[in-house]
XYZ file of C-alpha atoms in Angstrom:
692
model
C 146.790 32.779 76.901
C 143.663 30.307 77.794
C 143.200 27.270 75.409
C 141.547 24.524 75.472
C 140.381 22.184 72.970
C 137.039 21.091 71.613
C 136.274 17.833 69.925
C 135.441 17.287 66.616
C 131.842 16.019 66.303
C 131.719 15.056 62.621
C 133.750 15.066 59.678
C 133.144 13.577 56.307
C 134.005 13.939 52.309
C 131.376 15.999 50.781
C 133.159 15.344 47.495
C 136.199 13.322 46.731
C 138.720 16.114 47.791
C 136.799 18.390 49.734
C 136.053 17.575 53.660
C 133.949 19.149 56.055
C 134.422 19.605 59.502
C 132.188 20.592 62.652
C 133.177 21.094 65.984
C 130.982 19.070 68.877
C 129.338 22.020 69.755
C 128.179 23.148 66.705
C 124.804 25.213 66.364
C 123.791 25.384 62.918
C 121.029 28.738 63.532
C 124.505 30.595 64.670
C 126.280 30.297 61.544
C 123.799 28.987 58.487
C 123.069 29.266 56.474
C 126.307 29.759 54.405
C 126.614 32.931 52.800
C 129.438 31.664 50.962
C 129.099 28.455 50.369
C 126.316 27.208 47.218
C 127.390 24.014 46.826
C 125.517 21.457 49.089
C 127.882 19.627 51.286
C 126.357 16.058 52.113
C 128.199 13.614 53.222
C 129.286 11.120 50.214
C 132.032 9.313 51.887
C 133.890 9.405 55.550
C 136.976 11.089 55.770
C 140.306 8.781 55.165
C 142.637 7.950 57.421
C 145.392 9.774 55.525
C 143.898 13.028 55.262
C 146.586 15.780 55.737
C 145.198 18.916 56.588
C 143.031 18.077 59.487
C 141.712 21.308 61.935
C 141.576 21.120 65.696
C 138.783 22.882 67.426
C 140.386 25.391 70.423
C 138.960 27.769 72.530
C 141.243 30.375 72.596
C 141.020 33.103 75.580
C 137.404 32.180 75.663
C 137.058 32.672 71.748
C 135.828 29.753 69.179
C 138.967 28.967 66.883
C 140.634 26.293 64.799
C 144.514 25.289 64.277
C 146.047 23.797 61.523
C 149.353 22.214 60.999
C 151.260 22.529 57.970
C 154.516 21.591 56.477
C 157.083 24.833 56.840
C 157.948 24.914 53.690
C 154.476 25.461 52.589
C 153.312 28.861 50.773
C 150.305 30.756 51.895
C 148.196 32.905 49.754
C 144.588 34.396 49.750
C 142.653 35.911 52.648
C 141.306 38.353 49.918
C 141.885 42.070 49.887
C 145.325 42.809 51.956
C 148.073 44.667 51.965
C 151.586 43.618 51.710
C 153.545 40.897 49.698
C 151.710 38.143 47.712
C 153.422 35.674 50.228
C 150.887 35.599 53.446
C 153.288 33.748 56.079
C 153.559 35.418 58.700
C 151.063 37.922 58.773
C 147.435 38.582 60.582
C 144.304 39.875 59.290
C 141.430 40.764 61.139
C 137.990 40.220 58.761
C 136.030 43.209 59.855
C 134.920 45.219 56.488
C 136.668 48.684 56.789
C 136.250 52.244 55.618
C 140.597 52.371 55.755
C 141.739 55.366 53.276
C 144.959 54.757 52.223
C 145.325 51.557 54.244
C 146.370 53.728 56.911
C 144.407 52.455 60.087
C 145.588 49.070 61.555
C 148.514 48.714 59.975
C 146.521 47.710 56.845
C 145.303 44.239 57.823
C 141.966 45.210 58.001
C 140.255 46.245 54.831
C 137.265 46.613 52.833
C 136.250 43.079 52.554
C 136.462 39.706 54.331
C 137.570 36.433 52.922
C 137.738 33.667 55.635
C 140.057 31.479 52.862
C 143.546 30.402 52.591
C 145.525 28.749 49.730
C 148.454 26.755 50.883
C 150.910 25.617 48.178
C 153.367 23.080 49.237
C 157.005 22.306 48.271
C 156.098 19.822 45.525
C 153.131 21.886 44.309
C 150.313 19.915 45.866
C 147.721 22.472 47.274
C 145.158 22.467 49.902
C 142.418 25.478 50.552
C 140.810 26.220 54.325
C 137.235 27.720 54.678
C 136.411 29.635 57.860
C 132.242 28.734 57.231
C 131.242 31.816 59.104
C 130.423 35.380 59.083
C 131.602 36.900 62.376
C 134.284 39.234 63.014
C 137.638 37.050 63.070
C 141.895 37.135 63.068
C 143.591 34.884 60.520
C 147.267 34.149 62.213
C 149.172 32.720 58.976
C 152.121 31.389 61.713
C 153.064 27.884 62.875
C 150.058 26.547 63.160
C 147.815 28.515 61.267
C 144.899 29.806 63.620
C 141.464 31.180 62.691
C 139.931 33.109 65.584
C 136.298 34.031 65.828
C 134.078 36.382 68.066
C 131.271 34.391 67.218
C 129.786 30.998 68.060
C 131.914 27.917 66.490
C 131.478 27.463 63.174
C 132.354 24.850 60.564
C 135.737 24.118 58.252
C 135.587 23.516 54.896
C 139.340 21.863 53.722
C 140.280 21.534 50.369
C 143.117 19.097 48.975
C 144.314 18.703 45.189
C 147.463 18.350 43.005
C 147.728 21.717 42.158
C 146.234 25.323 43.349
C 144.601 25.676 40.185
C 142.337 22.737 40.887
C 141.831 23.798 44.225
C 140.413 27.647 43.314
C 137.897 25.006 40.388
C 136.994 23.853 43.421
C 136.241 26.740 45.440
C 134.523 28.371 42.394
C 132.694 24.754 42.821
C 131.784 25.687 46.700
C 131.307 29.885 45.854
C 130.143 30.008 42.641
C 131.562 32.332 39.919
C 131.319 35.193 37.961
C 128.805 35.266 35.182
C 129.685 36.602 32.031
C 130.094 40.513 32.224
C 129.069 42.145 29.337
C 131.938 42.845 26.739
C 131.974 46.799 27.499
C 133.157 46.585 31.248
C 136.239 44.878 30.081
C 137.186 48.163 28.247
C 138.632 51.073 29.700
C 137.158 53.343 32.355
C 137.393 56.763 33.352
C 136.552 58.292 36.838
C 136.690 60.723 39.298
C 135.283 62.247 42.741
C 133.451 63.999 40.227
C 132.460 65.138 37.066
C 130.401 68.047 37.546
C 128.218 69.467 35.998
C 127.505 66.930 33.450
C 128.712 69.296 30.570
C 132.159 68.537 31.874
C 130.966 64.543 31.993
C 130.297 64.758 28.175
C 133.400 66.726 27.721
C 135.806 64.401 28.989
C 134.258 62.028 26.349
C 134.716 64.592 23.474
C 138.093 64.427 24.485
C 138.799 61.153 24.687
C 136.922 61.067 20.624
C 138.810 63.921 20.169
C 142.260 62.504 20.493
C 141.322 58.486 20.026
C 141.988 57.319 23.105
C 139.865 54.458 23.260
C 137.101 54.601 26.185
C 134.209 52.606 27.338
C 132.675 53.752 30.362
C 132.496 57.251 32.332
C 132.062 57.447 36.086
C 129.677 59.403 37.931
C 130.989 59.920 41.920
C 128.373 61.193 44.587
C 128.366 64.891 43.205
C 125.810 64.379 40.363
C 123.499 63.828 43.864
C 120.801 66.470 45.165
C 122.710 66.972 48.440
C 123.978 63.337 48.341
C 120.654 61.549 48.564
C 120.525 59.017 46.601
C 118.605 58.009 43.713
C 118.102 61.974 42.947
C 120.185 64.292 40.682
C 121.354 68.081 40.893
C 118.947 70.123 39.666
C 122.114 72.465 38.905
C 124.695 69.890 38.176
C 122.782 67.174 36.381
C 119.244 68.408 35.259
C 119.047 66.154 32.369
C 120.901 62.662 32.966
C 118.940 61.341 30.298
C 120.210 63.737 27.961
C 123.645 62.915 29.375
C 123.481 59.355 29.093
C 122.047 59.941 25.255
C 125.049 61.810 24.572
C 127.565 59.135 25.864
C 125.487 56.084 24.022
C 125.462 58.193 21.021
C 129.608 57.979 21.635
C 129.902 54.361 22.257
C 130.651 55.069 26.157
C 128.727 53.419 28.895
C 127.637 55.258 32.254
C 127.654 53.803 35.832
C 126.275 55.650 38.541
C 127.501 55.635 42.054
C 124.773 54.585 45.083
C 125.516 54.183 48.662
C 123.652 52.514 51.563
C 123.362 55.593 53.621
C 119.823 57.154 53.128
C 119.338 60.669 54.527
C 116.823 61.276 57.102
C 114.735 63.395 55.998
C 110.751 63.399 56.315
C 109.686 64.219 52.225
C 112.664 62.435 50.620
C 111.188 59.571 48.792
C 113.227 56.844 49.770
C 113.402 57.558 53.298
C 109.682 58.102 53.758
C 109.379 54.085 51.714
C 111.859 52.992 53.952
C 110.575 53.773 56.918
C 106.972 53.051 55.983
C 108.095 49.624 54.972
C 110.314 49.420 58.216
C 113.197 48.873 56.431
C 115.794 50.032 58.440
C 118.440 48.364 61.130
C 117.778 48.596 64.588
C 119.940 50.007 67.387
C 119.848 48.111 70.347
C 117.188 50.260 71.681
C 114.862 49.160 68.940
C 114.545 52.217 66.510
C 116.221 52.918 63.621
C 119.914 53.628 63.690
C 121.258 56.761 62.464
C 124.760 57.858 61.673
C 126.577 60.232 59.539
C 127.735 59.897 56.186
C 127.799 62.151 53.132
C 124.269 63.581 53.101
C 124.258 63.759 57.335
C 122.575 61.756 59.030
C 121.402 58.930 58.076
C 119.532 55.387 58.010
C 120.502 52.116 57.049
C 118.709 49.387 54.989
C 118.700 45.791 56.453
C 119.447 43.686 53.752
C 119.140 40.489 56.012
C 114.903 40.931 55.129
C 114.227 39.315 52.349
C 111.151 42.481 52.177
C 113.783 44.826 52.116
C 115.941 43.588 49.881
C 112.971 43.707 47.191
C 112.439 46.948 48.136
C 115.952 48.291 47.437
C 115.786 46.254 44.523
C 112.660 48.167 43.227
C 114.339 51.489 43.496
C 116.756 50.509 40.529
C 113.634 50.523 37.870
C 113.187 54.313 37.754
C 117.011 55.008 37.820
C 118.316 52.851 35.558
C 115.178 54.032 33.058
C 117.275 57.369 32.368
C 120.059 55.325 30.625
C 122.184 54.539 33.379
C 124.206 50.562 32.717
C 125.749 50.280 35.813
C 125.862 50.896 39.466
C 128.520 51.649 41.815
C 127.872 50.531 45.752
C 130.119 52.536 47.754
C 130.848 52.790 51.634
C 129.451 49.794 52.205
C 131.282 48.483 54.704
C 128.855 50.004 56.138
C 130.774 53.309 56.664
C 129.764 55.550 59.000
C 131.920 58.559 59.865
C 130.528 59.128 63.558
C 130.002 55.440 64.127
C 131.833 52.924 66.791
C 135.410 52.673 64.774
C 134.037 54.229 61.549
C 130.738 51.633 61.363
C 127.782 50.631 62.962
C 128.136 49.462 66.346
C 128.597 45.809 66.962
C 125.508 45.396 69.170
C 122.979 46.726 66.308
C 120.023 44.375 65.278
C 119.483 42.729 61.776
C 115.983 41.326 61.796
C 116.692 38.538 59.293
C 113.647 36.790 57.106
C 112.665 33.343 56.121
C 116.298 32.685 54.569
C 118.667 34.437 57.210
C 118.030 34.020 61.249
C 117.943 37.644 63.185
C 121.241 38.317 64.331
C 123.513 41.372 65.636
C 126.048 43.535 63.478
C 128.592 41.323 65.056
C 127.052 38.757 62.601
C 125.816 40.367 59.993
C 128.860 43.238 59.363
C 131.225 41.463 57.039
C 128.224 40.298 54.456
C 126.399 44.008 54.492
C 127.759 45.238 51.659
C 127.249 41.685 49.773
C 123.998 41.635 50.553
C 123.579 45.212 49.321
C 125.295 44.047 45.887
C 122.859 41.070 45.750
C 119.936 43.369 45.884
C 120.950 45.919 43.272
C 122.034 43.671 41.109
C 118.450 41.707 41.172
C 117.328 45.566 41.039
C 119.190 46.383 37.688
C 118.292 42.846 36.114
C 114.670 43.660 36.853
C 114.806 46.732 35.276
C 116.646 45.137 32.101
C 115.978 41.875 32.043
C 117.829 41.529 28.509
C 120.999 43.144 29.825
C 124.212 41.650 31.720
C 124.169 43.322 34.998
C 127.369 45.234 36.005
C 128.331 46.081 39.917
C 130.956 47.075 41.236
C 131.125 47.356 45.014
C 133.726 48.330 47.845
C 132.580 46.071 50.297
C 132.087 42.288 49.538
C 132.580 38.649 51.335
C 133.854 35.551 50.023
C 131.124 34.510 47.282
C 130.297 38.028 46.734
C 131.934 37.563 43.352
C 128.842 36.123 42.408
C 126.727 39.749 42.432
C 129.755 42.693 42.047
C 132.972 43.147 40.583
C 135.429 45.283 42.927
C 138.251 47.379 43.036
C 141.013 47.868 45.986
C 139.383 51.393 47.519
C 141.135 54.404 48.165
C 144.675 53.559 47.445
C 147.390 56.684 46.723
C 149.115 58.109 44.138
C 152.964 56.939 45.207
C 155.188 54.516 44.046
C 154.672 52.024 46.632
C 151.079 52.080 46.058
C 151.473 51.126 42.088
C 153.716 48.156 43.523
C 151.758 46.995 46.446
C 148.471 46.638 43.717
C 149.785 43.409 42.161
C 149.931 41.265 44.993
C 146.965 42.819 46.597
C 145.064 41.943 43.135
C 146.648 38.304 42.789
C 145.554 37.744 46.258
C 142.174 39.100 45.541
C 142.228 36.822 42.596
C 143.740 33.831 44.247
C 140.531 34.282 46.821
C 137.500 33.749 44.254
C 137.574 36.749 43.189
C 138.512 37.537 39.608
C 136.972 40.884 38.398
C 139.268 43.349 40.510
C 141.242 46.027 40.323
C 143.189 49.098 42.073
C 142.363 52.844 41.181
C 144.665 53.699 38.402
C 147.094 56.544 39.145
C 145.868 56.149 42.894
C 142.738 58.138 44.260
C 144.457 60.472 46.933
C 147.746 63.061 46.744
C 148.557 64.020 43.543
C 150.428 61.678 40.684
C 152.870 62.866 38.526
C 153.891 62.452 34.540
C 156.283 60.087 35.577
C 154.049 57.543 38.208
C 150.843 57.874 35.986
C 153.079 56.958 32.951
C 154.111 53.980 34.788
C 150.600 53.076 36.473
C 148.557 53.449 33.406
C 150.929 51.173 31.249
C 150.674 48.315 34.648
C 146.752 49.491 34.813
C 146.052 48.194 31.036
C 146.080 44.676 32.177
C 144.812 44.898 35.354
C 140.844 42.650 34.712
C 139.247 45.904 35.648
C 140.802 48.833 34.381
C 139.507 52.006 35.837
C 141.202 55.524 35.880
C 139.891 56.987 39.279
C 140.597 59.900 41.551
C 139.621 62.691 44.043
C 138.771 65.944 43.116
C 141.167 67.306 45.678
C 143.971 65.965 43.144
C 145.388 67.238 39.802
C 143.910 65.681 36.940
C 144.674 61.891 35.969
C 142.980 61.943 32.835
C 145.100 60.720 30.262
C 146.808 63.960 28.304
C 146.836 65.710 31.868
C 150.541 65.333 32.284
C 151.739 66.394 28.591
C 151.956 64.661 25.198
C 154.327 62.378 26.403
C 152.187 60.708 28.885
C 149.335 61.095 26.565
C 151.469 59.027 23.761
C 151.910 56.520 26.798
C 148.546 56.241 27.605
C 147.046 56.007 24.031
C 149.600 53.250 23.452
C 148.879 51.120 26.995
C 145.207 51.324 26.266
C 145.406 50.439 22.498
C 147.386 47.078 23.465
C 144.381 46.408 26.016
C 141.923 46.761 23.621
C 144.019 44.570 20.712
C 143.717 41.529 23.762
C 140.143 41.723 23.822
C 139.854 38.431 22.468
C 142.485 37.075 24.302
C 140.300 39.062 27.645
C 136.952 38.101 26.878
C 137.987 34.252 26.445
C 139.886 34.591 30.007
C 136.623 35.862 31.876
C 134.442 33.386 29.973
C 136.802 30.880 31.381
C 136.209 32.407 34.819
C 132.438 32.405 34.450
C 132.723 28.396 34.195
C 135.554 27.587 36.177
C 136.485 29.783 38.627
C 140.094 30.505 37.140
C 141.570 33.629 37.972
C 142.595 36.150 35.304
C 144.985 37.832 36.870
C 147.057 35.157 38.205
C 150.987 34.705 40.284
C 154.309 33.888 38.176
C 154.534 30.591 40.198
C 150.976 29.285 38.212
C 153.154 28.908 35.075
C 155.403 26.106 37.448
C 153.871 25.460 40.526
C 157.062 22.623 41.199
C 159.530 26.125 40.536
C 160.123 27.443 44.485
C 161.815 30.522 42.906
C 158.864 31.847 41.325
C 156.633 31.279 44.799
C 157.446 34.672 46.105
C 157.590 36.729 42.383
C 155.325 39.538 43.060
C 156.536 42.570 40.505
C 155.490 40.359 37.583
C 152.218 38.640 36.806
C 150.428 35.900 34.349
C 147.215 37.479 32.487
C 145.730 33.985 31.607
C 147.815 31.199 31.333
C 149.621 32.461 28.113
C 151.016 35.763 29.105
C 153.441 37.148 30.922
C 153.275 40.962 32.246
C 156.318 42.615 33.258
C 156.137 45.846 34.399
C 159.032 48.197 32.982
C 160.148 49.247 36.930
C 160.311 45.512 37.980
C 163.997 44.560 38.931
C 165.330 41.152 39.171
C 162.135 39.442 37.974
C 161.979 35.796 38.452
C 160.674 34.548 35.424
C 159.417 30.595 34.149
C 161.766 28.372 32.609
C 161.447 28.351 29.152
C 161.029 30.543 25.760
C 158.748 33.348 26.772
C 159.099 35.474 23.468
C 158.220 38.951 24.154
C 155.758 40.659 21.567
C 156.835 43.917 20.788
C 153.077 46.082 19.824
C 154.530 49.044 18.494
C 157.775 50.007 16.299
C 159.169 52.811 18.631
C 159.523 52.229 22.378
C 158.352 54.836 24.709
C 159.949 53.502 27.564
C 156.909 52.898 29.548
C 155.422 50.188 28.060
C 154.977 46.750 29.868
C 156.929 44.043 28.713
C 154.612 41.608 27.430
C 155.990 37.649 26.726
C 153.946 34.556 25.508
C 154.452 30.985 26.732
C 156.416 28.384 24.823
C 153.248 26.512 23.074
C 150.848 29.454 23.875
C 148.527 31.018 20.672
C 147.325 34.218 21.929
C 144.254 36.161 19.725
C 144.346 39.636 19.121
C 142.496 42.134 17.278
C 142.374 45.484 15.426
C 142.686 48.835 17.765
C 139.315 50.237 18.391
C 137.889 53.254 19.706
C 135.236 51.077 21.954
C 133.998 47.245 22.465
C 131.128 48.625 20.587
C 133.300 48.604 17.625
C 134.421 45.355 18.348
C 134.830 42.419 16.345
C 136.392 39.175 15.868
C 135.948 38.963 12.238
C 139.256 39.156 11.589
C 141.601 37.917 14.709
C 145.522 37.910 14.341
C 147.138 34.450 16.035
C 150.038 35.081 17.728
C 152.046 31.577 18.427
C 154.966 30.724 19.974
C 155.834 26.810 19.421
C 156.929 24.712 22.276
C 160.369 22.709 21.939
C 158.071 19.930 20.182
C 156.756 22.801 17.490
C 153.601 22.601 18.762
C 151.263 25.304 20.490
C 147.868 25.659 21.341
C 144.943 28.341 22.045
C 141.241 29.350 22.492
C 138.519 32.291 21.488
C 135.309 32.790 22.862
C 133.101 35.096 21.221
C 129.513 36.180 21.662
C 127.013 39.079 21.371
C 129.040 41.204 24.076
C 125.818 41.721 25.745
C 122.720 39.970 26.538
C 121.700 36.125 27.700
C 121.659 34.357 24.329
C 125.044 33.048 25.054
C 123.507 30.741 27.507
C 121.293 29.035 24.815
C 124.018 28.285 22.653
C 124.676 31.755 20.931
C 128.464 31.874 20.867
C 131.597 30.774 19.309
C 134.273 29.065 21.504
C 137.182 28.427 18.389
C 140.274 25.605 19.746
C 143.534 26.646 17.710
C 146.490 24.104 17.295
C 149.696 25.104 14.877
C 152.270 21.925 13.913
C 155.829 23.064 12.913
C 155.864 21.037 9.595
C 159.961 19.820 8.232
C 161.015 23.092 9.684
C 159.688 24.974 6.433
C 156.568 25.719 7.235
C 154.043 26.934 10.225
C 149.945 25.368 9.938
C 147.462 26.410 11.913
C 143.953 25.055 11.711
C 141.206 26.731 13.224
C 138.034 24.739 15.177
C 134.909 25.673 16.259
C 134.172 23.461 18.686
C 131.189 24.943 21.014
C 128.439 27.172 20.485
C 126.279 27.425 17.052
C 126.908 31.297 16.322
C 128.682 31.326 12.447
C 130.649 34.379 11.847
C 132.897 35.367 8.682
C 136.236 35.321 9.782
C 139.543 35.950 8.454
C 143.112 35.125 10.357
C 146.531 35.716 9.889
C 149.778 33.582 11.529
C 151.825 36.048 13.697
C 154.791 33.712 14.914
C 156.525 35.006 17.236
C 160.678 34.574 16.965
C 163.434 36.051 18.474
C 161.937 39.482 19.299
C 160.185 39.473 15.961
C 156.723 38.827 14.450
C 156.650 36.922 10.836
C 153.254 37.512 9.794
C 150.791 35.499 6.828
C 149.114 36.837 4.295
C 145.047 36.900 5.866
C 143.067 34.221 5.309
C 139.800 32.634 5.870
C 140.844 29.321 5.357
C 140.640 27.104 8.513
C 143.763 25.643 7.882
C 146.307 28.793 7.985
C 149.935 28.612 6.810
C 153.075 30.510 6.608
C 156.411 29.385 4.783
C 159.240 30.065 7.085
């Protein structure tokens, strides 16, 4: 192996705990503007001499690279969407977005997304974050030292140093942006299949949910709704009247999300192809002609989203599409996936022409951000079509910072217990990489689930930030009732729990939109100095106050303290995850509803677990569920505090500390003690009391 050092050209602090390092041969045109970083990185002060984490710029076998030394007792996390264990120590990952069904190719080390990001947590809890700020294909080797090896030009490195991993993630969010607050319906339970066809079947699925009283908020339409898989069209036989379907869904308080891929069928007379050709919107091959490759419709061309003109054109396509009552958009196959392409995608030599904001460059540079640029344009198109609604986009491919534009799921997993178990560390590491709105396909996408597996998966899936059941047409059905009455009841109970937790979940999403804190968190966040928690990946935290332990989990390392189990039901079905409330925590829950349309924060139960000092606290966020009036203050943000008075009385105070939205509220206390919940009477008072 040939290795040579490159001198650092400059280094400085952009913020008190954020350092920026440039190699001597840095050429900004080759890697900037950054597509991950939105926070200005200007020199505020010199790098202090005691700065702990310093990259050494090198060339390794001719490739531009960095090496970073770190204490051997440090635990490493992040690196985005990855298979394997929660701790990333010793792993090697290639950042090259790849359509990797069942994660079987490349040992599962190359998946649908790229996050050039590492979170390090030292033995004492102090933490650092590393960003390799470029989009080129690269490898991350989490050994001693850490290596980040690019197949492109030299690149700048950003390093965050904080007293805790939580503070590192807040700084990451400051640099790369946070999610926008989603519409409340996007937090509900969601049902999908590849595909529901014809539209009568889609409507019948909704009927079954409502008849069986299983909550549902979203029904998803995969590619079979299209006419010959041509995007922005509808099959005249199977989906002759999509507006009628969407109207019917809306009458039943269900939203629809329809899939749009980037591949455009190469066919004269097809309006998307004709418009794109006329506007010169296609990605070019080496011969300067539009690149073509096979996807679902046959031979396709692909928009060049590096061009502003192409982004604007792509966004314009959504106006008529959304006017049919479609609520959200699912961008898939956007790595981009090309069935007959080089390693399943475009050749690295394809050309992107860029625009005023982005320089021209080859696909080796822009491959990893192709999906991100697509969903950015998609989001703008949806917002232009429905300016008074919060847009919802789901993307399979993405890049660091892409949480600004789309939620994500973890691609085509499989219906096996191993994939169920692996979904937890995978979603946590995505969360630790700046993408809080994520989750896997509940039940598994490929292969046949069985009743036991599906029951265990839905009992866990109710707590993923993104909670969607999705499977292929070639598998057995996976609707909650498909495995018989017992599993239907298990599913109903699990989904009911999610809807009871909506006040808490919505508050967590609001926190994520402001601070960047994950919704799904590793157990060690409860005590960053307890090293026995660092590798725990069977259980996880939902926000700060709830711990979720699947029933199949064995020998879980739990944080110290009197975490109290919350029993939502009188009878145990043997499947439901164990939920524990943090000592000193207050969690708001609501009544069971059939959709978020029926949800209201008017009647809230406050579950309380006092700490050793007889104190607890919590909060709740509420607004109009959709739209943007919350930005003008039309919301309510409450703080709750509980105190034990003379060991005989529990008192909870309610204070609205932000927002000008006033709602009539009724509360009751649910004091969780020794596995039982002791309830007070309902009260409209801002000082609720429970005599012990």
